[in-house]
C-alpha cells in the first residue's frame, strides 16, 4: 500500500437500517433467514461517498453481535469518534477504533466505508489500494439445508452454471446421508460442508466418517469461540478444517495456525474488524502456506462488491462465497448487476468498490435513516 494523499476528513455520515427480502429462505444449523436486515453506512468527504454494510444478524446466532446493538454502537460511539476527524490512511482509522473491545462487525462497517472513500479519493479501484489484481475471481456457492433430493438438484444446476465449489450446510441428522448421496451423484465435484458450530468433540467418530467423501474442507464444525478443540479435532481428521466463526481477529488466526486448528481459513472482512485485520490475516495465512477464501453473509451489492475486491488478493486461492446477487435478491440496492459467468465473478470497475446506490429502490427498502455531522 504505497498510495498516499493528504489526510482525508470525514465530514458526515448517513446511517440506514435496510431490509431486503430473500428470494428463498436460507437455513443453516442455527436457524433460517427469510430476509436480510443490515446497517448501511455512508461516509462523506470532499463531495465523495464511501459505503459499507454491517454483517451482524438480528439475533446473536452466528456470532455475538446484533443489528440493534451495532446500530446503537455506531450512532453513539464509533461514528462520533471518526466524524470531523482526518485520517492519513484507513489503518489510522482502524487504530482509533481498536481499543474498544470486540464488536468487530460494527468496527468493520466504519473501516470498510472509509476504505471505499479513501480509494475513491485516490481515484483508484479498491482492489488496487488493497494490493489485489485481476478482473474476476473464482466463485463457489453455499447451499442451505433442505431435503436431500432438492439439494441434489440444486448442486446439479449450480455446477451447470459453472460454480467451482459446492458448500453444503450440515447439522446433526443431516450430514452423512446427504454426503453419501451428493458424492455418489457428483464424484468429481469440489464439495465442502459448513457445520456452523453444531458439533462437539463427542461427535469425533461421526466427523471422521466425513473423511471418506474427499471434501476440500470441513468448515467450522465446533464452537464459535473454541480454537483449542478444533486443534484436537484436526489431529484426528484427514480432511482439512476451515475456520469461519472462530477467526475474528489477527490473534485468532495466529493461534489457529500455530496450533494446527485450521488448514484453510474463511476470511470475512465484515466479521474481522475490517480490511486492516483481513489483510494481516491474509498475509499471516500465506506465511503458513494456508490458503484462504472469501466468505459471505448474504450481503447486498454493497457488501458483495467489497468481498469481490478483497478476493483479488493473491492468497485467495480457493473459490469464495461471492455468488450472483440474483440468487439472494429479486432487486438489489445497487444499480450494477453482480452476476457470475463460467464460475467467475467480474470485479466491479471504477474507483472504490465500483458500484452505486439505486436510491429509489433503497428508499423503499429503508426502515430508518439518520444523519450525523461534525
Ligand atoms: O457460515 O458462511 C457462513 C450465511 C449466513 C451466515 C453464515 C454463513 C453464511 C453462508 C452464506 O454460508 C454465504 C453467502 O452465500 O453469502
Ligand atoms: Mg461458514
XYZ file of C-alpha atoms and ligand atoms in Angstrom:
391
model
C 0.000 0.000 0.000
C 2.143 2.820 -1.259
C -0.694 5.197 -2.140
C -0.599 8.422 -0.155
C -2.583 11.626 -0.040
C -3.190 14.397 2.437
C -5.346 13.345 5.394
C -8.986 12.877 4.474
C -11.529 14.478 6.807
C -14.820 12.649 7.341
C -17.458 15.387 7.262
C -20.671 13.458 7.803
C -22.371 10.082 7.741
C -25.720 8.574 6.860
C -26.729 5.502 8.840
C -29.595 3.488 7.424
C -31.256 0.305 8.560
C -32.198 -1.660 5.438
C -34.409 -4.722 4.885
C -34.335 -6.866 1.762
C -36.486 -9.987 1.330
C -34.534 -13.116 0.337
C -35.545 -14.930 -2.872
C -35.522 -18.222 -0.933
C -35.210 -18.872 2.802
C -31.641 -19.781 3.847
C -31.319 -22.438 6.528
C -28.127 -23.241 8.412
C -27.552 -25.291 11.576
C -28.502 -22.374 13.817
C -31.707 -21.256 12.085
C -33.499 -19.935 8.998
C -33.246 -16.477 7.434
C -36.073 -15.170 5.248
C -34.899 -11.572 4.986
C -31.664 -9.644 5.232
C -31.628 -6.739 7.710
C -28.449 -4.682 7.908
C -26.946 -1.283 8.763
C -25.872 0.572 5.616
C -23.300 3.283 6.258
C -22.332 6.219 4.033
C -19.261 8.275 4.974
C -18.815 11.663 3.234
C -15.744 13.766 2.432
C -14.855 16.263 -0.298
C -18.085 15.520 -2.203
C -17.256 11.790 -2.245
C -19.210 8.977 -0.565
C -17.882 5.688 0.812
C -20.224 2.768 1.528
C -20.284 -0.375 3.636
C -22.828 -2.662 5.254
C -22.687 -4.428 8.602
C -22.829 -8.239 8.551
C -24.270 -8.784 12.031
C -27.629 -10.588 12.286
C -30.790 -9.531 14.134
C -30.131 -12.285 16.718
C -26.726 -13.310 18.123
C -26.954 -16.748 16.476
C -23.938 -16.684 14.112
C -21.693 -14.546 16.305
C -22.388 -12.418 19.362
C -23.085 -9.088 17.640
C -26.614 -7.979 16.756
C -28.102 -5.427 14.365
C -29.734 -3.392 17.130
C -26.602 -3.428 19.266
C -24.433 -2.399 16.330
C -26.796 0.422 15.299
C -26.584 1.874 18.794
C -22.817 1.461 18.983
C -22.356 3.069 15.570
C -24.524 6.098 16.357
C -23.409 6.715 19.921
C -19.732 5.727 19.941
C -17.978 4.654 16.744
C -19.247 7.281 14.289
C -18.851 10.230 16.704
C -15.216 9.140 17.110
C -14.444 9.488 13.395
C -16.770 12.213 12.102
C -14.941 15.541 11.961
C -11.610 13.687 12.181
C -8.924 13.438 9.496
C -7.104 10.219 8.694
C -3.933 9.873 6.640
C -4.729 6.207 5.935
C -7.591 3.750 6.677
C -5.268 1.901 9.068
C -5.171 5.065 11.170
C -8.961 4.954 11.471
C -8.758 1.265 12.417
C -6.249 2.150 15.150
C -8.661 4.715 16.550
C -11.418 2.101 16.958
C -9.151 -0.771 18.042
C -9.080 -0.025 21.818
C -12.792 -0.842 22.153
C -13.421 -4.482 22.981
C -14.598 -6.861 20.246
C -17.566 -5.560 18.191
C -15.565 -6.484 15.097
C -18.559 -6.309 12.764
C -19.566 -2.820 13.911
C -15.978 -1.572 13.614
C -15.645 -3.177 10.171
C -18.694 -1.277 8.941
C -16.954 2.050 9.614
C -13.494 0.934 8.490
C -14.721 -0.595 5.206
C -16.747 2.501 4.292
C -13.618 4.572 4.849
C -11.518 2.302 2.590
C -14.093 2.859 -0.167
C -13.979 6.620 0.448
C -10.187 6.537 0.547
C -9.839 4.586 -2.724
C -12.320 6.939 -4.408
C -10.360 9.983 -3.194
C -7.299 8.471 -4.900
C -9.442 7.637 -7.938
C -8.323 4.001 -7.713
C -10.266 0.722 -7.547
C -10.437 -0.648 -4.011
C -8.606 -3.810 -5.144
C -5.602 -1.692 -6.149
C -5.256 0.041 -2.790
C -5.696 -3.327 -1.042
C -2.911 -4.895 -3.116
C -5.078 -7.157 -5.262
C -5.217 -7.621 -9.013
C -7.202 -9.301 -11.789
C -10.583 -8.587 -13.361
C -12.580 -11.561 -11.998
C -12.482 -14.009 -9.072
C -13.297 -17.748 -8.722
C -16.619 -18.457 -7.073
C -18.363 -21.306 -5.325
C -21.817 -21.475 -3.836
C -23.225 -22.076 -0.362
C -26.399 -24.213 -0.344
C -28.668 -24.075 2.698
C -30.209 -27.046 4.473
C -33.155 -28.656 2.682
C -34.467 -32.053 1.557
C -31.675 -34.216 0.070
C -33.435 -34.614 -3.307
C -33.842 -30.844 -3.653
C -30.222 -30.275 -2.641
C -29.025 -32.743 -5.312
C -30.973 -30.796 -7.964
C -29.516 -27.523 -6.710
C -25.977 -28.946 -6.809
C -26.511 -30.028 -10.428
C -27.884 -26.657 -11.509
C -25.072 -24.699 -9.828
C -22.400 -26.982 -11.313
C -24.067 -26.385 -14.705
C -23.780 -22.631 -14.087
C -20.048 -23.116 -13.582
C -19.746 -22.699 -9.806
C -16.343 -24.114 -8.910
C -17.139 -25.454 -5.443
C -20.345 -26.505 -3.713
C -20.603 -25.939 0.028
C -23.343 -27.909 1.750
C -24.737 -26.773 5.067
C -24.965 -29.669 7.517
C -26.250 -30.309 11.032
C -26.651 -33.399 13.220
C -29.090 -35.750 11.456
C -28.498 -34.013 8.122
C -24.910 -34.888 7.289
C -23.653 -38.342 6.275
C -26.709 -39.366 4.206
C -26.525 -36.071 2.336
C -22.809 -36.558 1.663
C -23.309 -40.156 0.539
C -25.952 -39.056 -1.977
C -24.030 -35.996 -3.175
C -20.746 -37.840 -3.634
C -22.456 -40.731 -5.463
C -24.044 -38.362 -7.955
C -21.135 -35.896 -8.280
C -17.942 -37.951 -7.860
C -15.603 -35.238 -9.157
C -17.141 -32.036 -7.742
C -15.291 -29.852 -5.244
C -17.574 -30.414 -2.243
C -17.285 -28.903 1.242
C -19.528 -28.829 4.307
C -20.243 -25.992 6.729
C -21.487 -27.041 10.169
C -21.806 -23.534 11.644
C -20.591 -24.782 15.055
C -23.177 -27.549 15.591
C -20.870 -30.432 16.581
C -18.618 -31.104 19.582
C -15.633 -33.367 20.184
C -18.175 -36.014 21.276
C -19.046 -36.227 17.543
C -15.459 -37.053 16.530
C -16.372 -40.535 15.210
C -19.113 -39.075 13.000
C -16.820 -36.320 11.719
C -14.131 -38.923 10.964
C -16.646 -40.669 8.676
C -16.658 -37.478 6.584
C -13.043 -38.287 5.641
C -14.476 -40.855 3.218
C -16.077 -38.197 0.979
C -12.990 -36.384 -0.283
C -14.204 -32.970 0.880
C -11.988 -29.950 0.194
C -12.518 -28.995 3.849
C -14.972 -29.094 6.769
C -15.958 -25.557 7.804
C -16.375 -24.603 11.464
C -17.517 -27.931 12.942
C -17.089 -26.890 16.612
C -17.933 -23.933 18.866
C -17.610 -20.351 17.611
C -15.008 -19.424 20.245
C -13.075 -22.678 20.590
C -9.824 -22.847 18.618
C -8.365 -25.388 21.060
C -10.955 -28.096 20.392
C -10.546 -27.569 16.634
C -6.823 -28.339 17.017
C -7.715 -31.569 18.810
C -10.234 -32.466 16.117
C -7.814 -31.646 13.273
C -5.278 -34.067 14.762
C -7.933 -36.798 14.383
C -9.140 -35.912 10.858
C -7.551 -36.243 7.420
C -9.885 -33.631 5.906
C -8.636 -30.059 6.434
C -10.610 -27.949 8.899
C -11.564 -24.472 7.692
C -12.368 -21.925 10.402
C -15.005 -19.214 9.911
C -16.709 -18.049 13.155
C -13.503 -18.593 15.205
C -11.494 -16.038 13.191
C -12.469 -12.534 14.295
C -9.020 -11.075 14.978
C -5.448 -11.478 13.743
C -4.602 -13.195 17.044
C -7.337 -15.776 16.498
C -5.783 -16.565 13.111
C -2.288 -16.756 14.611
C -3.392 -19.122 17.368
C -5.327 -21.306 14.927
C -2.354 -21.530 12.564
C 0.231 -22.124 15.297
C -1.857 -24.910 16.843
C -2.839 -26.521 13.501
C -6.522 -25.927 14.285
C -7.179 -24.864 10.669
C -5.544 -25.736 7.350
C -7.824 -23.351 5.430
C -9.295 -20.044 6.597
C -12.511 -18.345 5.518
C -11.865 -14.590 5.680
C -14.902 -12.374 6.089
C -13.743 -8.773 6.181
C -17.058 -7.783 7.756
C -16.551 -10.026 10.837
C -12.823 -9.279 11.255
C -12.912 -5.573 12.111
C -12.277 -4.536 8.509
C -9.541 -4.688 5.886
C -6.696 -3.720 8.202
C -7.175 -7.022 10.029
C -8.314 -9.004 6.978
C -5.103 -8.099 5.136
C -2.998 -9.144 8.120
C -4.886 -12.438 8.407
C -4.380 -12.970 4.671
C -0.614 -12.361 4.941
C -0.273 -14.488 8.066
C -2.036 -17.419 6.377
C 0.256 -17.020 3.365
C 3.307 -17.241 5.651
C 1.915 -20.558 6.976
C 1.148 -21.756 3.404
C -2.521 -21.890 4.412
C -4.946 -20.926 1.625
C -7.831 -18.548 2.260
C -11.139 -17.832 0.585
C -13.735 -15.105 0.947
C -16.862 -15.955 2.901
C -20.227 -14.241 2.533
C -23.104 -13.183 4.777
C -25.874 -12.908 2.161
C -24.744 -9.333 1.559
C -26.455 -6.756 -0.608
C -24.490 -5.406 -3.571
C -22.502 -3.072 -1.302
C -21.044 -5.834 0.872
C -20.795 -8.157 -2.126
C -18.704 -5.597 -4.056
C -16.394 -5.240 -1.036
C -15.994 -9.037 -0.872
C -15.142 -9.248 -4.575
C -12.370 -6.646 -4.269
C -10.918 -8.454 -1.244
C -10.998 -11.758 -3.167
C -8.472 -10.425 -5.707
C -5.609 -10.682 -3.190
C -3.033 -13.364 -4.068
C -3.634 -15.908 -1.262
C -7.374 -16.149 -2.047
C -6.646 -19.362 -3.936
C -9.927 -21.163 -3.222
C -13.335 -20.150 -4.651
C -15.252 -17.720 -2.424
C -18.941 -17.424 -1.457
C -19.355 -14.386 -3.717
C -22.090 -15.829 -5.928
C -24.581 -13.945 -8.110
C -26.676 -11.305 -6.329
C -29.813 -12.593 -8.113
C -29.554 -15.820 -6.068
C -30.414 -13.738 -2.993
C -32.492 -10.730 -4.036
C -35.016 -10.032 -6.786
C -33.781 -6.472 -6.764
C -30.566 -5.156 -5.243
C -29.880 -1.714 -3.740
C -27.124 -1.014 -6.284
C -27.507 -0.066 -9.945
C -24.935 -2.581 -11.232
C -25.580 -6.310 -11.650
C -23.174 -8.566 -9.754
C -23.585 -11.825 -11.658
C -21.151 -14.684 -12.216
C -20.361 -16.271 -15.518
C -18.439 -19.507 -16.010
C -17.726 -19.728 -12.288
C -16.107 -16.299 -12.171
C -17.366 -13.021 -10.680
C -16.191 -9.883 -12.523
C -14.633 -7.163 -10.356
C -16.809 -4.024 -10.473
C -14.961 -1.369 -12.447
C -14.278 2.224 -11.383
C -12.978 3.924 -8.252
C -13.536 2.383 -4.805
C -15.930 -0.565 -4.698
C -17.128 0.398 -8.187
C -20.875 0.207 -7.536
C -23.503 2.911 -6.985
C -26.647 3.009 -4.866
C -30.045 2.674 -6.530
C -31.500 5.434 -4.347
C -35.116 4.907 -5.440
C -35.171 1.240 -4.541
C -33.044 1.854 -1.443
C -35.680 4.304 -0.193
C -38.352 1.599 -0.354
C -36.066 -0.865 1.498
C -35.008 1.599 4.228
C -36.532 1.078 7.697
C -34.810 4.078 9.290
C -32.282 6.726 8.356
C -30.256 9.198 10.411
C -27.606 11.745 9.503
C -24.584 12.555 11.660
C -22.451 15.681 11.272
C -19.287 17.023 12.812
O -21.238 -19.676 7.680
O -20.573 -18.827 5.876
C -21.454 -18.959 6.737
C -24.614 -17.185 5.586
C -25.026 -16.614 6.771
C -24.321 -16.845 7.917
C -23.183 -17.647 7.885
C -22.737 -18.204 6.690
C -23.488 -17.995 5.541
C -23.177 -18.621 4.264
C -23.712 -17.958 3.021
O -22.575 -19.652 4.135
C -22.642 -17.351 2.202
C -23.256 -16.479 1.138
O -23.741 -17.053 0.172
O -23.241 -15.234 1.288
Mg -19.322 -20.548 7.479
